[in-house]
Amino acid sequence: MTTVELRDESTVSFDRRWWPWAALVAGFVVLQVAFSRVDTFAAGLDETFSGPLDALARWSQRNRRDHWLFTYVFNPITDVVRWGLENVEALLLWLPWFVLPIAVFAFVARTRNWWQAAAAGAVMLYPGLIGLWDVTVETIALMTIAVLLCVFIGVPLGILGALRPSSEKAMRPVLDAMQTVPAPVYFVPMALFFGIGVVPATLATVVYALPPVVRLTTLGIREVPPHSIEASTMFGASRAQTLRKVQLPMAMPTILTGVAQSIMMALGIVVLATLLGAGGLGQEVMDTLTQRRTGRGIATGLAIVAIAIVLERVGRAAAATTRGDAVPRRIAIAVVGGIAALIIVGRLRSWNTFPDIWDVKAFDPIDDAIRWVRDNLRWLTRWINDTIVIRFYLPVRDTLTDTFAWPAIVFAAGWIGWRLNGWGLAAFNVLSLVTIGLIGMWALTIDTFTQVIAAVVVAVAIAVPIGVWAGRNRRVEAVLSPLLDGLQTIPSLVYIIPAVTLFTIGVVPGIIASVLYAIVPGIRITALGIKQVPPESVEASQMFGATPRQTMFGVRIPLAATTIMAGINQVIMMVLAMVIISGLVGGGGLGFETISAVKNSEVGLGFEVGLAIVLMAIMLDRGTQAVGRKLQPPSPTHT
């Protein structure tokens, strides 16, 4: 009797464990057979979105000169932004060339951090030393106006979100979408209403870089201690006075952190903004891509890195100043007076132009090295190209588009969402894929998804082992740190220049550039997870006689699995950010369509491509986050 009961329980356990997989196989096979003759997804909503949006674009082109919306709204905005850009650039070019590095040194030195001040001032000299001073000034002018607009718009919105939770709740999905949509998707409506040039590029930069200011302003004001607000109220201060004299000053370091994040995000699209005619350093990088000059691309990319370093140090100094960590006022006044004297002397001597010392040709030996690799290791580059394209990319893409019926793929995506996070994620996956298909983006999304998976697999295969090694060895981490800093700071487009030279135009350069761009967070977060494993867990494993290998795979990696999964999530997001870059070099898929939409001002196509990328990004993001939660070890219980 007992034996029979045990057998029944094991059978029930077996059924409960395996019936979801049986349902997946059965559902997939049934849908595959039922829809095997359906060639592709019927794009029933293609004209629903693109038709009205394209009609709006045609209306905009016809009425740009005489309609009140342009003459009283868009054109005045254009005039104001253009006036700001021209005057900031003119001022910076009017100043003697040495004033800007000295001013940077003096401002950072206010915090008494002399080494950082000297480094920031020296770095500011780099663009001039390689002959890129004028275009660097042009980029700094764009950055200045964009960041000022972010502050003028973002801080009031952040204050509103902090004081009114309902407003913050309403803004949250909008900010999420602004941070998820690829930056070039903003270019299409900007070109529609503001034309082509530096003004729409600046406004697109503002839209892309705005969310951090809003979010961190809200966070900073909410983190002000309640007793400080109560004390202000007790002394008779009004709500506005409390905000102006208590909450904003105490939240200023957090707000400036948001400004610093916006600066970094703005620099991230400096190169892509050239699609709207931004010019500056971005145009120089784009020209090196066209010419396939890796050395000059690196030289220009380092100039963008120099700006990033300077602005980051200035932002830190401003935050430190708000905390009172500054030199006495009399010294500051003396420094300002000294800079004013230098300006007068420099103008009298006509020292406003940076002297010619070197130019980007100094980096041409890098081009020679890349060409040598291309010519002498062609057997290796051809093998890598064929392995990625013939053995992975084409078979996977063709299988998903030609062999498997779309209803079967939608069913499988819903099943994966259900297994990972319940019916909510399942419904979202199904609705997202159906929407992508109905707007005519099915085949392009599959193409992009295949490239993303290829890049993620390679990046994870590199990042996780290196991250584990760095997490276990401080010397390795110390050696890797400057290399990872460089990879993370150099503009993403620079990675693709040597890849195009070595592998020609196609999907492979985009995949390789995506791997280089995405491995940084994978390595760093994996190393962090390994370092955070509790020492007592490792010691307990060693006490039971486990070898180092057993401890690594039985203790360290399982306990760090949640953090490692977070790193993989960031790798996926970084690869998705490179989709547009891949489109510039013949990567196809959604990236190429985005570039086409921007160049041809196709608003409908731009909207559909952006929607497809956002939905795919959210599906992958939520899926990997759900995997991370499942890998999280159970919390210890105390009795």
XYZ file of C-alpha atoms in Angstrom:
639
model
C 0.000 0.000 0.000
C 2.805 2.393 0.906
C 4.737 1.572 -2.280
C 1.767 2.406 -4.455
C 1.280 5.781 -2.726
C 4.936 6.678 -3.262
C 4.700 5.799 -6.940
C 1.588 7.949 -7.344
C 3.295 10.925 -5.653
C 6.344 10.648 -7.891
C 4.095 10.425 -10.934
C 2.247 13.564 -9.857
C 5.559 15.321 -9.245
C 6.785 14.267 -12.677
C 3.600 15.544 -14.308
C 3.752 18.888 -12.555
C 7.367 19.354 -13.539
C 7.048 18.411 -17.176
C 3.577 19.446 -18.245
C 4.602 23.082 -19.054
C 7.307 21.792 -21.403
C 4.863 19.367 -22.969
C 2.422 22.249 -23.459
C 5.173 24.315 -25.118
C 6.066 21.541 -27.552
C 2.454 20.681 -28.319
C 1.380 24.295 -28.811
C 4.405 25.115 -30.948
C 3.935 22.061 -33.180
C 0.192 22.664 -33.615
C 0.690 26.311 -34.568
C 3.638 25.474 -36.817
C 1.567 22.912 -38.749
C -1.546 25.082 -38.865
C 0.266 28.170 -40.162
C 3.058 26.522 -42.145
C 1.773 28.026 -45.403
C 1.626 31.568 -44.061
C 4.622 33.340 -45.576
C 4.858 36.411 -43.377
C 3.063 38.545 -40.832
C 0.229 40.575 -42.356
C 1.045 44.212 -41.615
C -2.526 45.284 -40.912
C -1.599 48.433 -38.970
C 1.205 49.649 -41.219
C -0.749 52.542 -42.698
C -2.595 53.161 -39.423
C 0.471 54.849 -37.964
C 2.698 55.690 -40.903
C -0.061 57.134 -43.081
C -1.155 59.971 -40.766
C 2.430 60.678 -39.697
C 3.643 60.915 -43.284
C 0.684 63.175 -44.062
C 1.751 65.360 -41.130
C 5.265 65.526 -42.585
C 3.938 66.647 -45.969
C 1.743 69.260 -44.277
C 4.756 70.522 -42.339
C 6.805 70.957 -45.492
C 3.994 72.888 -47.203
C 3.213 75.209 -44.288
C 6.638 75.783 -42.761
C 6.840 79.424 -43.890
C 3.357 80.778 -43.276
C 1.483 78.709 -40.690
C 1.172 80.291 -37.219
C 2.493 77.122 -35.536
C 5.843 77.689 -37.237
C 5.946 81.477 -37.308
C 4.977 81.881 -33.647
C 6.227 78.669 -32.000
C 8.843 76.592 -33.813
C 10.654 79.361 -35.675
C 11.098 81.554 -32.552
C 12.446 78.541 -30.651
C 14.847 77.926 -33.523
C 15.975 81.565 -33.503
C 16.593 81.590 -29.735
C 18.575 78.333 -29.741
C 20.589 79.400 -32.790
C 21.355 82.758 -31.142
C 22.622 80.978 -28.035
C 24.763 78.549 -30.033
C 26.319 81.264 -32.187
C 27.109 83.549 -29.266
C 28.592 80.847 -27.029
C 30.764 79.617 -29.881
C 31.787 83.152 -30.790
C 32.693 83.906 -27.169
C 34.824 80.786 -26.812
C 36.637 81.519 -30.067
C 37.091 85.178 -29.069
C 38.883 84.198 -25.859
C 42.628 83.579 -26.036
C 43.166 79.842 -26.433
C 44.903 79.399 -23.056
C 42.066 80.978 -21.046
C 39.752 77.957 -21.217
C 42.312 75.444 -19.815
C 43.307 77.936 -17.084
C 39.649 78.600 -16.200
C 39.014 74.845 -15.949
C 42.040 74.436 -13.678
C 40.965 77.354 -11.487
C 37.376 76.161 -11.121
C 38.339 72.590 -10.192
C 41.082 73.903 -7.894
C 38.419 75.633 -5.790
C 37.956 72.241 -4.093
C 41.692 72.189 -3.208
C 42.103 69.006 -5.258
C 45.174 70.187 -7.105
C 45.968 66.971 -8.960
C 42.479 66.719 -10.459
C 42.575 70.419 -11.341
C 45.908 70.030 -13.124
C 44.692 66.919 -14.950
C 41.504 68.667 -16.108
C 43.425 71.715 -17.347
C 45.975 69.552 -19.168
C 43.292 67.402 -20.789
C 41.593 70.566 -22.059
C 44.734 71.248 -24.103
C 44.549 67.948 -26.012
C 42.036 68.974 -28.739
C 44.169 71.997 -29.589
C 47.400 70.012 -29.687
C 46.032 67.751 -32.448
C 44.470 70.571 -34.475
C 40.831 70.116 -33.403
C 40.363 73.253 -31.306
C 37.736 75.003 -33.450
C 35.509 71.939 -33.909
C 35.901 71.163 -30.194
C 34.670 74.652 -29.351
C 31.710 74.050 -31.667
C 30.863 70.870 -29.756
C 31.297 72.592 -26.383
C 28.858 75.307 -27.520
C 26.276 72.694 -28.463
C 26.822 70.909 -25.135
C 26.528 74.167 -23.179
C 23.182 75.157 -24.682
C 21.813 71.608 -24.498
C 22.746 71.212 -20.823
C 21.382 74.659 -19.927
C 18.069 73.749 -21.567
C 18.071 70.441 -19.677
C 18.513 72.348 -16.409
C 15.872 75.004 -17.209
C 13.328 72.325 -18.165
C 14.370 69.393 -15.983
C 14.763 71.060 -12.575
C 11.214 72.553 -12.508
C 9.775 69.234 -13.680
C 11.782 67.424 -10.992
C 10.517 69.852 -8.333
C 6.954 69.286 -9.527
C 7.431 65.521 -9.324
C 8.857 65.769 -5.813
C 6.071 67.978 -4.474
C 3.222 66.231 -6.300
C 3.482 62.397 -6.416
C 0.680 62.237 -8.986
C 2.764 64.349 -11.379
C 5.811 62.138 -10.813
C 3.683 59.054 -11.501
C 2.441 60.598 -14.757
C 5.952 61.601 -15.860
C 7.566 58.240 -15.064
C 6.419 56.294 -18.184
C 7.312 59.277 -20.385
C 10.832 59.436 -18.912
C 11.183 55.650 -19.274
C 10.273 55.901 -22.954
C 12.659 58.837 -23.481
C 15.539 56.754 -22.073
C 14.595 53.611 -24.021
C 13.954 55.029 -27.488
C 17.203 55.163 -29.529
C 18.401 58.744 -29.848
C 18.227 58.909 -33.680
C 14.484 58.234 -33.491
C 14.142 61.727 -31.988
C 15.853 63.144 -35.038
C 12.869 62.510 -37.328
C 10.328 64.778 -35.548
C 13.061 67.357 -34.898
C 13.832 67.522 -38.613
C 10.101 67.689 -39.317
C 9.448 70.781 -37.173
C 12.862 72.471 -37.027
C 14.537 71.471 -40.285
C 18.119 70.274 -40.676
C 21.032 71.842 -38.839
C 22.617 72.387 -35.466
C 19.366 73.607 -33.814
C 17.358 70.366 -34.236
C 20.485 68.425 -33.256
C 20.681 70.464 -30.037
C 16.991 69.944 -29.260
C 17.253 66.203 -29.920
C 20.188 66.133 -27.502
C 18.022 67.881 -24.897
C 15.233 65.307 -25.237
C 17.701 62.428 -24.929
C 19.618 63.885 -21.978
C 16.708 65.347 -19.998
C 15.526 62.342 -17.865
C 18.491 62.201 -15.413
C 18.008 65.844 -14.384
C 14.292 65.310 -13.774
C 14.715 62.030 -11.869
C 17.605 63.141 -9.647
C 16.009 66.501 -8.874
C 12.934 64.647 -7.646
C 15.117 62.233 -5.681
C 17.223 64.996 -4.124
C 14.250 67.001 -2.877
C 12.527 63.923 -1.489
C 15.665 62.942 0.417
C 15.785 66.225 2.331
C 15.344 65.263 6.027
C 11.772 65.929 7.236
C 13.024 67.640 10.396
C 14.730 70.322 8.275
C 11.449 71.081 6.532
C 9.580 71.066 9.858
C 12.095 73.482 11.382
C 11.655 75.851 8.441
C 7.875 75.692 8.768
C 8.052 76.319 12.516
C 9.979 79.532 11.883
C 7.128 80.777 9.685
C 8.609 80.070 6.223
C 6.118 79.637 3.418
C 6.155 76.597 1.152
C 7.993 78.551 -1.544
C 10.562 79.877 0.940
C 11.146 76.380 2.327
C 11.697 75.084 -1.184
C 14.062 77.916 -2.153
C 16.082 78.197 1.084
C 16.026 74.646 2.484
C 15.073 71.911 0.041
C 16.889 73.109 -3.081
C 20.200 73.941 -1.312
C 20.219 70.592 0.495
C 19.305 68.736 -2.716
C 21.872 70.585 -4.841
C 24.578 67.846 -4.810
C 22.045 65.291 -6.068
C 20.728 67.724 -8.683
C 24.276 68.397 -9.924
C 24.820 64.644 -10.158
C 21.806 64.541 -12.469
C 23.307 67.361 -14.515
C 26.568 65.401 -14.784
C 24.650 62.350 -16.011
C 22.888 64.491 -18.605
C 26.260 65.784 -19.792
C 27.499 62.234 -20.300
C 24.329 61.254 -22.172
C 24.566 64.344 -24.353
C 28.154 63.502 -25.258
C 26.963 60.000 -26.142
C 24.970 61.258 -29.128
C 27.353 63.967 -30.304
C 28.438 61.724 -33.180
C 24.958 60.613 -34.215
C 23.733 64.222 -34.083
C 25.723 64.826 -37.261
C 22.864 63.091 -39.098
C 20.968 66.332 -38.441
C 23.924 68.533 -39.386
C 25.379 69.169 -35.917
C 28.990 69.433 -37.132
C 31.752 69.660 -34.540
C 33.694 66.635 -33.343
C 30.833 64.341 -34.295
C 31.224 65.264 -37.946
C 34.967 64.627 -37.705
C 34.308 61.115 -36.362
C 31.735 60.454 -39.091
C 34.242 61.572 -41.734
C 36.858 59.155 -40.400
C 34.288 56.346 -40.687
C 33.668 57.257 -44.321
C 37.424 57.344 -44.966
C 38.073 54.251 -42.784
C 40.821 56.085 -40.929
C 40.998 54.321 -37.574
C 43.853 56.427 -36.202
C 42.152 59.726 -36.921
C 38.913 58.335 -35.518
C 40.688 57.487 -32.282
C 42.284 60.945 -32.197
C 38.890 62.619 -32.564
C 37.270 60.201 -30.151
C 39.871 61.083 -27.538
C 38.956 64.740 -27.989
C 35.380 63.839 -27.062
C 36.763 61.881 -24.104
C 38.722 64.985 -23.091
C 35.534 67.052 -23.037
C 33.828 64.349 -20.982
C 36.652 64.310 -18.428
C 36.701 68.090 -18.135
C 32.940 68.415 -17.729
C 32.857 65.570 -15.215
C 35.598 67.209 -13.103
C 33.862 70.587 -13.325
C 30.602 68.969 -12.239
C 32.309 67.375 -9.228
C 33.835 70.711 -8.296
C 30.453 72.434 -8.516
C 28.888 69.766 -6.286
C 31.735 70.102 -3.767
C 31.341 73.886 -3.766
C 27.678 73.544 -2.777
C 28.833 71.588 0.288
C 31.174 74.412 1.287
C 34.419 72.716 0.204
C 35.850 75.750 -1.561
C 38.749 78.190 -1.237
C 38.112 81.565 0.473
C 36.251 84.182 -1.531
C 39.172 86.621 -1.648
C 41.314 84.029 -3.385
C 38.526 83.290 -5.853
C 38.192 86.998 -6.644
C 41.944 87.267 -7.167
C 41.888 84.311 -9.573
C 39.024 85.833 -11.549
C 40.952 89.071 -11.758
C 44.026 87.227 -12.982
C 42.033 85.444 -15.691
C 40.544 88.783 -16.779
C 44.068 90.203 -17.091
C 45.138 87.218 -19.177
C 42.164 87.766 -21.473
C 43.168 91.390 -22.006
C 46.794 90.486 -22.710
C 45.799 87.654 -25.007
C 43.459 89.823 -27.022
C 46.090 92.577 -27.341
C 48.616 90.026 -28.612
C 46.015 88.230 -30.844
C 46.558 84.915 -29.099
C 42.999 83.697 -29.662
C 44.030 81.000 -32.172
C 45.565 77.786 -30.876
C 49.116 77.415 -32.280
C 49.728 74.650 -34.792
C 51.702 71.885 -33.110
C 50.406 68.520 -34.341
C 47.312 67.308 -36.121
C 45.372 64.066 -36.434
C 47.959 62.762 -38.915
C 50.070 61.902 -35.873
C 47.726 58.924 -35.415
C 48.186 57.606 -38.966
C 50.551 54.802 -37.823
C 47.478 53.177 -36.273
C 45.963 53.047 -39.760
C 49.117 51.366 -41.028
C 48.875 48.771 -38.256
C 45.206 48.052 -39.032
C 45.968 47.660 -42.740
C 48.849 45.311 -41.897
C 46.515 43.147 -39.841
C 43.953 43.193 -42.645
C 46.474 42.184 -45.305
C 48.449 39.600 -43.324
C 45.726 38.026 -41.193
C 43.059 37.845 -43.847
C 42.709 34.119 -43.206
C 41.687 34.876 -39.608
C 39.323 37.742 -40.380
C 37.678 35.693 -43.129
C 37.210 32.764 -40.726
C 35.657 35.053 -38.096
C 33.391 36.641 -40.704
C 32.245 33.279 -42.105
C 31.695 31.818 -38.643
C 29.458 34.679 -37.563
C 27.565 35.104 -40.829
C 27.339 31.631 -42.342
C 27.235 29.472 -39.236
C 25.094 31.636 -36.964
C 23.518 34.799 -38.345
C 22.034 33.517 -41.615
C 20.798 30.119 -40.280
C 19.150 31.656 -37.210
C 17.604 34.555 -39.104
C 16.301 32.360 -41.929
C 14.933 29.807 -39.481
C 13.002 32.424 -37.536
C 11.682 34.192 -40.640
C 11.235 31.392 -43.198
C 10.964 28.078 -41.319
C 9.023 28.893 -38.157
C 5.529 30.325 -38.482
C 5.050 33.626 -36.693
C 2.177 32.365 -34.466
C 4.474 29.617 -33.149
C 7.172 32.184 -32.301
C 4.621 34.439 -30.570
C 3.342 31.457 -28.570
C 6.891 30.505 -27.531
C 7.643 34.097 -26.429
C 4.452 34.143 -24.365
C 5.342 30.803 -22.795
C 8.821 32.058 -21.854
C 7.293 35.172 -20.277
C 4.837 33.027 -18.300
C 7.571 30.732 -17.023
C 9.779 33.646 -16.017
C 7.312 36.076 -14.458
C 3.727 34.912 -14.790
C 0.874 35.909 -17.040
C 1.690 39.625 -17.027
C 4.989 39.219 -18.855
C 3.448 36.557 -21.100
C 0.697 38.955 -22.199
C 3.203 41.763 -22.730
C 5.445 39.576 -24.899
C 2.522 38.397 -27.016
C 1.058 41.873 -27.479
C 4.492 43.341 -28.260
C 5.292 40.795 -30.962
C 1.824 41.078 -32.486
C 2.187 44.863 -32.569
C 5.607 44.589 -34.204
C 4.145 42.304 -36.844
C 1.076 44.430 -37.509
C 3.161 47.571 -38.151
C 5.264 45.712 -40.718
C 8.463 45.377 -38.674
C 8.466 41.585 -38.165
C 11.279 40.573 -40.524
C 13.425 43.587 -39.611
C 12.971 42.909 -35.897
C 13.964 39.260 -36.347
C 17.048 40.411 -38.249
C 18.032 42.838 -35.485
C 17.209 40.307 -32.752
C 19.548 37.786 -34.382
C 22.390 40.311 -34.468
C 21.718 41.269 -30.842
C 21.805 37.630 -29.703
C 25.058 37.020 -31.590
C 26.719 40.044 -29.991
C 25.362 39.211 -26.516
C 26.582 35.601 -26.674
C 30.100 36.682 -27.643
C 30.160 39.561 -25.122
C 28.960 37.352 -22.254
C 31.460 34.631 -23.194
C 34.233 37.226 -22.854
C 32.912 39.375 -19.996
C 31.867 36.759 -17.443
C 35.174 34.793 -17.295
C 37.210 38.019 -17.215
C 34.882 39.463 -14.591
C 35.243 36.350 -12.429
C 39.036 36.561 -12.794
C 39.064 40.273 -11.894
C 36.777 39.639 -8.930
C 39.225 37.090 -7.556
C 42.438 39.002 -8.300
C 42.895 42.653 -7.348
C 45.952 43.068 -9.568
C 43.975 41.938 -12.600
C 41.210 44.375 -11.706
C 43.716 47.207 -11.302
C 45.249 46.470 -14.717
C 41.839 46.233 -16.397
C 40.406 49.392 -14.815
C 42.012 52.014 -17.131
C 41.317 49.857 -20.182
C 37.654 49.534 -19.226
C 37.476 53.264 -18.528
C 38.758 53.958 -22.019
C 36.341 51.538 -23.661
C 33.443 53.078 -21.770
C 34.340 56.676 -22.599
C 35.345 56.501 -26.265
C 32.355 57.230 -28.548
C 30.726 54.017 -29.716
C 31.130 54.861 -33.399
C 34.928 54.807 -33.033
C 34.816 51.060 -32.332
C 33.270 50.357 -35.677
C 35.959 52.065 -37.796
C 38.658 49.368 -37.420
C 35.983 46.674 -37.667
C 34.866 48.042 -41.046
C 38.484 48.182 -42.225
C 39.111 44.567 -41.232
C 35.792 42.982 -42.204
C 34.262 45.376 -44.790
C 30.650 46.532 -44.644
C 28.018 44.153 -43.247
C 26.683 42.721 -40.000
C 30.071 41.606 -38.641
C 31.536 45.090 -37.929
C 28.372 46.004 -36.048
C 28.485 42.833 -33.968
C 32.188 43.251 -33.128
C 31.742 46.935 -32.213
C 28.735 45.998 -30.064
C 30.819 43.411 -28.222
C 33.594 45.922 -27.471
C 31.059 48.498 -26.315
C 29.034 46.078 -24.152
C 31.663 43.979 -22.367
C 32.576 46.799 -19.945
C 29.473 46.589 -17.693
C 29.522 42.808 -17.987
C 33.080 42.606 -16.658
C 32.611 45.184 -13.914
C 29.302 43.904 -12.575
C 30.484 40.283 -12.655
C 33.623 41.246 -10.711
C 31.452 43.107 -8.215
C 29.243 40.061 -7.710
C 32.212 37.770 -7.099
C 33.741 40.211 -4.587
C 30.451 40.499 -2.696
C 30.177 36.773 -1.966
C 30.151 36.455 1.869
C 33.572 35.264 3.127
C 31.922 32.898 5.611
C 30.305 30.986 2.741
C 33.701 30.519 1.092
C 35.294 29.515 4.395
C 32.549 26.956 5.059
C 33.150 25.415 1.641
C 36.882 25.190 2.270
C 36.326 23.643 5.710
C 34.390 20.818 4.060
C 37.374 20.078 1.837
C 36.187 21.716 -1.412
C 38.851 22.489 -3.985
C 39.193 26.048 -5.359
C 37.391 24.927 -8.526
C 34.545 23.401 -6.509
C 34.314 26.532 -4.373
C 34.155 28.709 -7.490
C 31.421 26.742 -9.276
C 29.606 25.539 -6.186
C 29.669 28.656 -4.004
C 30.986 31.879 -5.558
C 29.233 31.808 -8.935
C 25.851 30.563 -7.578
C 25.834 33.244 -4.873
C 26.868 35.906 -7.389
C 24.417 34.678 -10.058
C 21.896 37.472 -9.444
C 24.552 40.167 -9.846
C 26.050 38.434 -12.882
C 22.581 38.338 -14.441
C 22.276 42.070 -13.824
C 25.537 42.477 -15.738
C 24.166 40.400 -18.615
C 21.075 42.615 -18.601
C 23.302 45.669 -19.017
C 25.222 43.934 -21.803
C 21.932 43.413 -23.677
C 20.911 47.043 -23.219
C 24.318 48.275 -24.418
C 24.146 46.044 -27.492
C 20.687 47.397 -28.289
C 22.119 50.904 -28.053
C 24.508 49.952 -30.877
C 21.713 48.884 -33.240
C 21.687 52.278 -34.943
C 25.483 52.360 -35.266
C 25.366 48.980 -37.002
C 22.887 50.401 -39.484
C 25.483 52.957 -40.584
C 27.791 50.217 -41.871
C 25.307 47.954 -43.626
C 24.102 45.988 -40.614
C 20.554 45.968 -41.946
C 17.552 45.409 -39.713
C 15.970 48.161 -37.654
C 19.207 50.147 -37.445
C 19.441 50.666 -41.192
C 15.751 51.621 -41.376
C 16.280 54.205 -38.629
C 19.125 55.827 -40.562
C 16.979 55.773 -43.705
C 14.063 57.396 -41.856
C 16.299 60.186 -40.541
C 17.981 60.914 -43.881
C 14.699 60.889 -45.818
C 12.573 62.535 -43.075
C 10.130 59.599 -43.088
C 8.229 60.234 -39.871
C 5.963 57.196 -40.148
C 8.855 54.807 -40.706
C 10.827 56.409 -37.872
C 7.910 55.945 -35.469
C 7.410 52.303 -36.417
C 11.113 51.463 -36.145
C 11.394 53.238 -32.805
C 8.338 51.403 -31.459
C 9.746 48.044 -32.553
C 13.115 48.724 -30.898
C 11.472 49.896 -27.666
C 9.199 46.849 -27.443
C 12.094 44.474 -28.116
C 14.244 46.243 -25.514
C 11.523 46.055 -22.860
C 10.907 42.362 -23.536
C 14.584 41.510 -23.198
C 14.993 43.764 -20.158
C 12.046 42.317 -18.257
C 12.999 38.776 -19.209
C 16.569 39.063 -17.951
C 15.424 40.809 -14.780
C 13.010 37.941 -14.134
C 15.830 35.418 -14.602
C 17.908 37.397 -12.111
C 15.117 37.242 -9.536
C 14.799 33.484 -9.983
C 18.545 33.071 -9.462
C 18.495 35.086 -6.253
C 19.338 32.829 -3.297
C 16.634 32.483 -0.630
C 16.903 34.783 2.355
C 18.018 33.056 5.534
C 15.203 32.386 8.004
C 15.642 32.739 11.709
C 13.610 30.779 14.191
